[in-house]
mmCIF file of C-alpha atoms and ligand atoms in Angstrom:
data_model
loop_
_atom_site.group_PDB
_atom_site.id
_atom_site.type_symbol
_atom_site.label_atom_id
_atom_site.label_comp_id
_atom_site.label_asym_id
_atom_site.label_seq_id
_atom_site.Cartn_x
_atom_site.Cartn_y
_atom_site.Cartn_z
ATOM 1 C CA MET A 1 76.031 116.614 61.245
ATOM 2 C CA SER A 2 78.335 116.151 64.607
ATOM 3 C CA ASP A 3 75.596 114.797 66.470
ATOM 4 C CA ALA A 4 75.954 111.400 65.970
ATOM 5 C CA TYR A 5 79.229 111.313 66.411
ATOM 6 C CA LEU A 6 79.347 112.977 69.832
ATOM 7 C CA ALA A 7 76.805 110.609 70.946
ATOM 8 C CA ALA A 8 78.745 107.913 69.876
ATOM 9 C CA ILE A 9 81.472 108.740 72.141
ATOM 10 C CA ALA A 10 79.366 109.473 74.760
ATOM 11 C CA VAL A 11 77.784 106.130 75.227
ATOM 12 C CA ARG A 12 81.640 104.947 75.395
ATOM 13 C CA ARG A 13 82.355 103.804 78.823
ATOM 14 C CA SER A 14 84.741 101.815 80.569
ATOM 15 C CA ASN A 15 82.367 98.601 81.465
ATOM 16 C CA TYR A 16 84.095 95.705 83.318
ATOM 17 C CA ALA A 17 80.795 93.642 83.743
ATOM 18 C CA ILE A 18 81.991 91.510 81.053
ATOM 19 C CA THR A 19 80.840 88.171 80.075
ATOM 20 C CA ASN A 20 81.995 84.731 78.047
ATOM 21 C CA LYS A 21 79.563 85.500 75.287
ATOM 22 C CA SER A 22 79.315 88.046 72.181
ATOM 23 C CA SER A 23 75.946 89.475 70.447
ATOM 24 C CA VAL A 24 78.630 90.466 67.670
ATOM 25 C CA PRO A 25 79.428 88.043 65.138
ATOM 26 C CA ASP A 26 83.639 87.239 65.139
ATOM 27 C CA GLU A 27 83.487 88.590 61.519
ATOM 28 C CA LYS A 28 81.573 91.766 62.384
ATOM 29 C CA LEU A 29 84.236 92.487 65.241
ATOM 30 C CA GLU A 30 87.317 92.175 62.621
ATOM 31 C CA ALA A 31 85.320 94.317 60.198
ATOM 32 C CA ILE A 32 85.385 96.987 62.730
ATOM 33 C CA VAL A 33 88.807 96.794 63.826
ATOM 34 C CA LYS A 34 90.023 97.023 60.495
ATOM 35 C CA LYS A 35 87.976 99.773 59.748
ATOM 36 C CA ALA A 36 89.380 101.411 62.810
ATOM 37 C CA VAL A 37 93.204 101.090 61.929
ATOM 38 C CA LEU A 38 92.315 101.923 58.346
ATOM 39 C CA HIS A 39 91.141 105.447 59.360
ATOM 40 C CA SER A 40 92.492 106.396 62.400
ATOM 41 C CA PRO A 41 94.914 108.678 62.130
ATOM 42 C CA THR A 42 99.037 108.340 62.158
ATOM 43 C CA SER A 43 101.414 111.709 62.143
ATOM 44 C CA PHE A 44 102.730 112.041 58.408
ATOM 45 C CA ASN A 45 100.495 108.950 57.842
ATOM 46 C CA ILE A 46 103.333 106.550 58.710
ATOM 47 C CA GLN A 47 100.808 104.139 59.729
ATOM 48 C CA SER A 48 102.130 102.491 62.581
ATOM 49 C CA SER A 49 99.361 101.266 64.295
ATOM 50 C CA ARG A 50 98.632 97.674 64.590
ATOM 51 C CA ALA A 51 95.807 95.286 66.307
ATOM 52 C CA VAL A 52 95.203 92.313 67.072
ATOM 53 C CA LEU A 53 91.772 90.267 67.690
ATOM 54 C CA VAL A 54 91.759 87.296 69.802
ATOM 55 C CA THR A 55 88.351 85.531 70.494
ATOM 56 C CA GLY A 56 87.869 82.226 72.291
ATOM 57 C CA ALA A 57 90.552 80.130 72.741
ATOM 58 C CA ALA A 58 93.221 82.528 71.691
ATOM 59 C CA ASN A 59 91.748 84.767 74.311
ATOM 60 C CA THR A 60 92.222 82.316 76.984
ATOM 61 C CA LYS A 61 95.819 81.608 75.540
ATOM 62 C CA LEU A 62 96.454 85.551 75.802
ATOM 63 C CA TRP A 63 95.318 85.830 79.553
ATOM 64 C CA ASN A 64 96.922 82.629 80.935
ATOM 65 C CA LEU A 65 99.973 84.517 79.567
ATOM 66 C CA ILE A 66 99.308 87.674 81.364
ATOM 67 C CA ALA A 67 98.265 86.185 84.654
ATOM 68 C CA ALA A 68 101.563 84.040 84.720
ATOM 69 C CA SER A 69 103.100 87.287 84.054
ATOM 70 C CA ASN A 70 101.302 89.854 86.378
ATOM 71 C CA SER A 71 101.553 86.606 89.404
ATOM 72 C CA LYS A 72 105.111 86.337 88.838
ATOM 73 C CA GLY A 73 107.398 87.390 92.099
ATOM 74 C CA LEU A 74 103.888 87.811 94.067
ATOM 75 C CA GLU A 75 102.838 85.946 97.188
ATOM 76 C CA GLY A 76 99.690 85.738 99.666
ATOM 77 C CA GLU A 77 97.095 88.329 98.976
ATOM 78 C CA ALA A 78 98.819 90.210 96.287
ATOM 79 C CA LYS A 79 99.077 87.174 94.555
ATOM 80 C CA VAL A 80 95.373 86.011 94.768
ATOM 81 C CA ALA A 81 94.393 90.030 93.649
ATOM 82 C CA ALA A 82 96.696 90.011 90.487
ATOM 83 C CA GLU A 83 95.129 86.530 89.625
ATOM 84 C CA ALA A 84 91.573 87.832 90.379
ATOM 85 C CA LYS A 85 92.018 90.505 88.111
ATOM 86 C CA THR A 86 93.235 88.792 85.371
ATOM 87 C CA ALA A 87 90.749 85.977 85.732
ATOM 88 C CA HIS A 88 88.268 88.589 85.175
ATOM 89 C CA PHE A 89 89.143 89.625 81.750
ATOM 90 C CA ALA A 90 90.151 86.067 80.775
ATOM 91 C CA GLY A 91 86.557 85.486 81.266
ATOM 92 C CA GLY A 92 85.543 87.925 79.049
ATOM 93 C CA TYR A 93 84.456 87.041 75.237
ATOM 94 C CA GLY A 94 87.781 88.501 73.650
ATOM 95 C CA SER A 95 90.373 91.254 73.604
ATOM 96 C CA VAL A 96 91.881 93.343 70.634
ATOM 97 C CA LEU A 97 95.645 93.970 71.571
ATOM 98 C CA PHE A 98 97.231 97.248 70.343
ATOM 99 C CA PHE A 99 100.422 98.101 69.026
ATOM 100 C CA GLU A 100 102.914 100.208 67.130
ATOM 101 C CA ASP A 101 105.347 99.275 64.981
ATOM 102 C CA GLN A 102 108.846 100.672 66.163
ATOM 103 C CA ALA A 103 110.135 99.574 62.719
ATOM 104 C CA VAL A 104 107.793 102.200 61.043
ATOM 105 C CA ILE A 105 108.803 104.806 63.628
ATOM 106 C CA GLU A 106 112.542 104.032 63.341
ATOM 107 C CA ALA A 107 112.331 104.512 59.565
ATOM 108 C CA ILE A 108 110.236 108.100 59.708
ATOM 109 C CA THR A 109 112.800 109.446 62.248
ATOM 110 C CA ALA A 110 115.557 108.492 59.885
ATOM 111 C CA LYS A 111 113.770 109.961 57.042
ATOM 112 C CA ILE A 112 113.308 113.716 59.320
ATOM 113 C CA PRO A 113 115.601 113.196 62.189
ATOM 114 C CA VAL A 114 114.334 116.920 62.819
ATOM 115 C CA TYR A 115 111.196 115.054 64.736
ATOM 116 C CA THR A 116 113.491 112.594 66.712
ATOM 117 C CA LYS A 117 112.139 113.575 70.327
ATOM 118 C CA GLN A 118 108.554 113.852 68.915
ATOM 119 C CA PHE A 119 107.620 110.396 66.840
ATOM 120 C CA PRO A 120 107.334 108.307 69.629
ATOM 121 C CA VAL A 121 105.187 110.648 71.214
ATOM 122 C CA TRP A 122 103.037 110.968 67.841
ATOM 123 C CA SER A 123 103.182 107.154 68.302
ATOM 124 C CA THR A 124 101.275 107.220 71.293
ATOM 125 C CA ASN A 125 98.989 109.894 70.283
ATOM 126 C CA ALA A 126 98.178 108.072 67.236
ATOM 127 C CA ALA A 127 97.251 104.924 69.371
ATOM 128 C CA GLY A 128 95.123 106.215 72.039
ATOM 129 C CA ILE A 129 93.022 107.496 68.789
ATOM 130 C CA LEU A 130 92.629 104.015 67.542
ATOM 131 C CA HIS A 131 92.094 102.884 70.918
ATOM 132 C CA ALA A 132 89.277 105.078 71.330
ATOM 133 C CA ASN A 133 87.621 104.318 68.017
ATOM 134 C CA VAL A 134 87.461 100.587 68.530
ATOM 135 C CA TRP A 135 86.342 101.123 71.841
ATOM 136 C CA THR A 136 83.592 103.501 70.736
ATOM 137 C CA ALA A 137 82.439 101.226 67.910
ATOM 138 C CA PHE A 138 82.319 97.901 69.909
ATOM 139 C CA THR A 139 80.022 100.040 72.652
ATOM 140 C CA LEU A 140 78.026 101.132 70.029
ATOM 141 C CA GLU A 141 77.624 97.370 68.740
ATOM 142 C CA GLY A 142 76.281 97.095 72.423
ATOM 143 C CA LEU A 143 79.432 95.328 73.784
ATOM 144 C CA GLY A 144 81.219 96.352 77.032
ATOM 145 C CA ALA A 145 84.813 97.188 76.934
ATOM 146 C CA THR A 146 87.890 98.422 79.117
ATOM 147 C CA LEU A 147 90.990 99.813 78.128
ATOM 148 C CA GLN A 148 94.024 97.821 80.222
ATOM 149 C CA HIS A 149 97.559 98.368 80.687
ATOM 150 C CA ASN A 150 98.050 95.452 83.098
ATOM 151 C CA GLY A 151 101.200 95.945 85.039
ATOM 152 C CA ALA A 152 102.321 98.010 82.221
ATOM 153 C CA TYR A 153 103.232 94.890 80.257
ATOM 154 C CA SER A 154 106.205 94.330 80.867
ATOM 155 C CA ASP A 155 108.971 93.544 78.149
ATOM 156 C CA GLU A 156 108.935 89.951 78.581
ATOM 157 C CA LEU A 157 105.372 89.523 78.718
ATOM 158 C CA VAL A 158 105.038 91.773 75.336
ATOM 159 C CA ALA A 159 108.161 89.044 73.989
ATOM 160 C CA ASP A 160 105.993 86.050 75.176
ATOM 161 C CA ILE A 161 102.463 87.660 73.438
ATOM 162 C CA GLN A 162 104.766 88.545 69.918
ATOM 163 C CA LYS A 163 105.965 84.658 70.378
ATOM 164 C CA ALA A 164 102.724 82.840 71.144
ATOM 165 C CA PHE A 165 101.232 85.121 68.217
ATOM 166 C CA GLY A 166 103.571 85.169 65.948
ATOM 167 C CA LEU A 167 104.063 88.810 66.235
ATOM 168 C CA PRO A 168 107.003 91.048 64.676
ATOM 169 C CA SER A 169 109.460 91.446 67.861
ATOM 170 C CA THR A 170 108.917 95.632 66.280
ATOM 171 C CA TRP A 171 105.158 95.690 67.507
ATOM 172 C CA THR A 172 105.393 97.262 70.889
ATOM 173 C CA SER A 173 102.315 97.046 72.942
ATOM 174 C CA THR A 174 99.933 100.171 74.031
ATOM 175 C CA ALA A 175 96.818 98.498 75.219
ATOM 176 C CA ILE A 176 94.709 95.828 75.535
ATOM 177 C CA LEU A 177 90.728 95.742 74.861
ATOM 178 C CA PRO A 178 88.769 93.050 76.367
ATOM 179 C CA PHE A 179 85.117 92.707 76.073
ATOM 180 C CA GLY A 180 82.497 90.797 75.720
ATOM 181 C CA ASP A 181 78.361 91.238 76.319
ATOM 182 C CA PRO A 182 77.935 93.496 79.250
ATOM 183 C CA ALA A 183 76.189 91.467 82.564
ATOM 184 C CA ALA A 184 75.379 95.102 83.720
ATOM 185 C CA PRO A 185 75.483 98.660 82.478
ATOM 186 C CA PRO A 186 78.605 100.466 83.250
ATOM 187 C CA ALA A 187 79.063 102.126 86.895
ATOM 188 C CA GLU A 188 77.916 105.989 87.432
ATOM 189 C CA LYS A 189 80.491 108.758 86.014
ATOM 190 C CA SER A 190 80.771 111.858 87.342
ATOM 191 C CA PHE A 191 82.271 115.190 85.546
ATOM 192 C CA GLY A 192 83.716 118.487 86.887
ATOM 193 C CA PRO A 193 82.784 121.337 85.623
ATOM 194 C CA ILE A 194 83.041 121.914 81.595
ATOM 195 C CA GLU A 195 84.165 125.807 81.980
ATOM 196 C CA GLU A 196 87.091 124.708 83.744
ATOM 197 C CA ARG A 197 88.399 122.286 80.761
ATOM 198 C CA VAL A 198 87.341 124.434 77.545
ATOM 199 C CA LYS A 199 88.102 128.110 77.183
ATOM 200 C CA VAL A 200 86.723 129.436 74.201
ATOM 201 C CA PHE A 201 87.740 133.587 72.965
ATOM 202 C CA LYS A 202 86.144 135.298 70.632
ATOM 203 C CA ALA A 203 87.408 138.163 68.378
HETATM 204 C C1 FMN B 301 95.126 106.384 78.300
HETATM 205 C C2 FMN B 301 94.089 105.465 79.572
HETATM 206 C C3 FMN B 301 94.712 104.684 80.027
HETATM 207 C C4 FMN B 301 93.865 103.727 80.457
HETATM 208 N N1 FMN B 301 94.560 102.709 81.504
HETATM 209 C C5 FMN B 301 93.292 102.018 82.051
HETATM 210 C C6 FMN B 301 93.853 100.723 82.535
HETATM 211 O O1 FMN B 301 94.721 100.246 82.400
HETATM 212 N N2 FMN B 301 92.781 100.010 83.273
HETATM 213 C C7 FMN B 301 91.626 100.255 83.486
HETATM 214 O O2 FMN B 301 90.950 99.882 83.928
HETATM 215 N N3 FMN B 301 91.203 101.351 83.121
HETATM 216 C C8 FMN B 301 92.321 102.817 82.038
HETATM 217 N N4 FMN B 301 91.645 103.361 81.798
HETATM 218 C C9 FMN B 301 90.114 104.034 81.716
HETATM 219 C C10 FMN B 301 89.957 104.910 82.601
HETATM 220 O O3 FMN B 301 90.065 104.577 84.265
HETATM 221 C C11 FMN B 301 88.343 105.071 82.303
HETATM 222 O O4 FMN B 301 88.220 105.748 80.894
HETATM 223 C C12 FMN B 301 87.844 106.906 82.793
HETATM 224 O O5 FMN B 301 87.925 106.782 84.516
HETATM 225 C C13 FMN B 301 86.864 107.427 82.820
HETATM 226 O O6 FMN B 301 85.762 106.363 82.474
HETATM 227 P P1 FMN B 301 84.939 106.175 80.977
HETATM 228 O O7 FMN B 301 85.777 104.945 80.491
HETATM 229 O O8 FMN B 301 83.646 105.067 81.591
HETATM 230 O O9 FMN B 301 84.598 106.945 80.765
HETATM 231 C C14 FMN B 301 92.340 104.377 81.307
HETATM 232 C C15 FMN B 301 91.910 105.309 80.176
HETATM 233 C C16 FMN B 301 92.729 105.757 79.545
HETATM 234 C C17 FMN B 301 92.034 107.047 78.435
#
């Protein structure tokens, strides 16, 4: 029964070779993101994870903001490299932005203060589960995608993104998944011995 799921997670890869096309219609992309947000678990079922799907001109707007932020203060080769990186993702079809709503984290922390230290950790764990679910679903649809944390998304950039898309200021960025139809398969991936990473003890 788990074979299909395990085969799906093995298909998910980082594919940087994305185009500005999508063979998957926007409605289907939206349905995938909604289902992934709905079914990805959160601690105490607080449902703190948020996602924003941008395509077309909205995607260009996003990556222009990131480009401006990432190349700020840079000069020469460093500026050229930063600009090339953002231009690459701007050349994709769309992006999914992931956030955690800090208002939800604060509310649950006030309710159960004994877990004050754990809630932020569990929030990022929940974010990671959601990232993987959308990333895997998009890959199964034949899209190429990567998980990006460009320049760790400065507070200033996140504020610019919140303003540009009318998002609450309590939504803090956890990652961005730029995607598009793939121009090439993902690069080869190597794996260390699984025996060193998984231990099994029997009675
Ligand atoms: C939590 C996390 C953060 C990552 N951040 C980035 C990133 O900022 N930029 C990037 O290009 N790849 C990023 N990656 C992708 C990893 O480098 C990639 O998943 C890893 O090398 C394995 O390759 P695969 O995705 O093809 O299986 C991240 C992956 C994870 C799980």
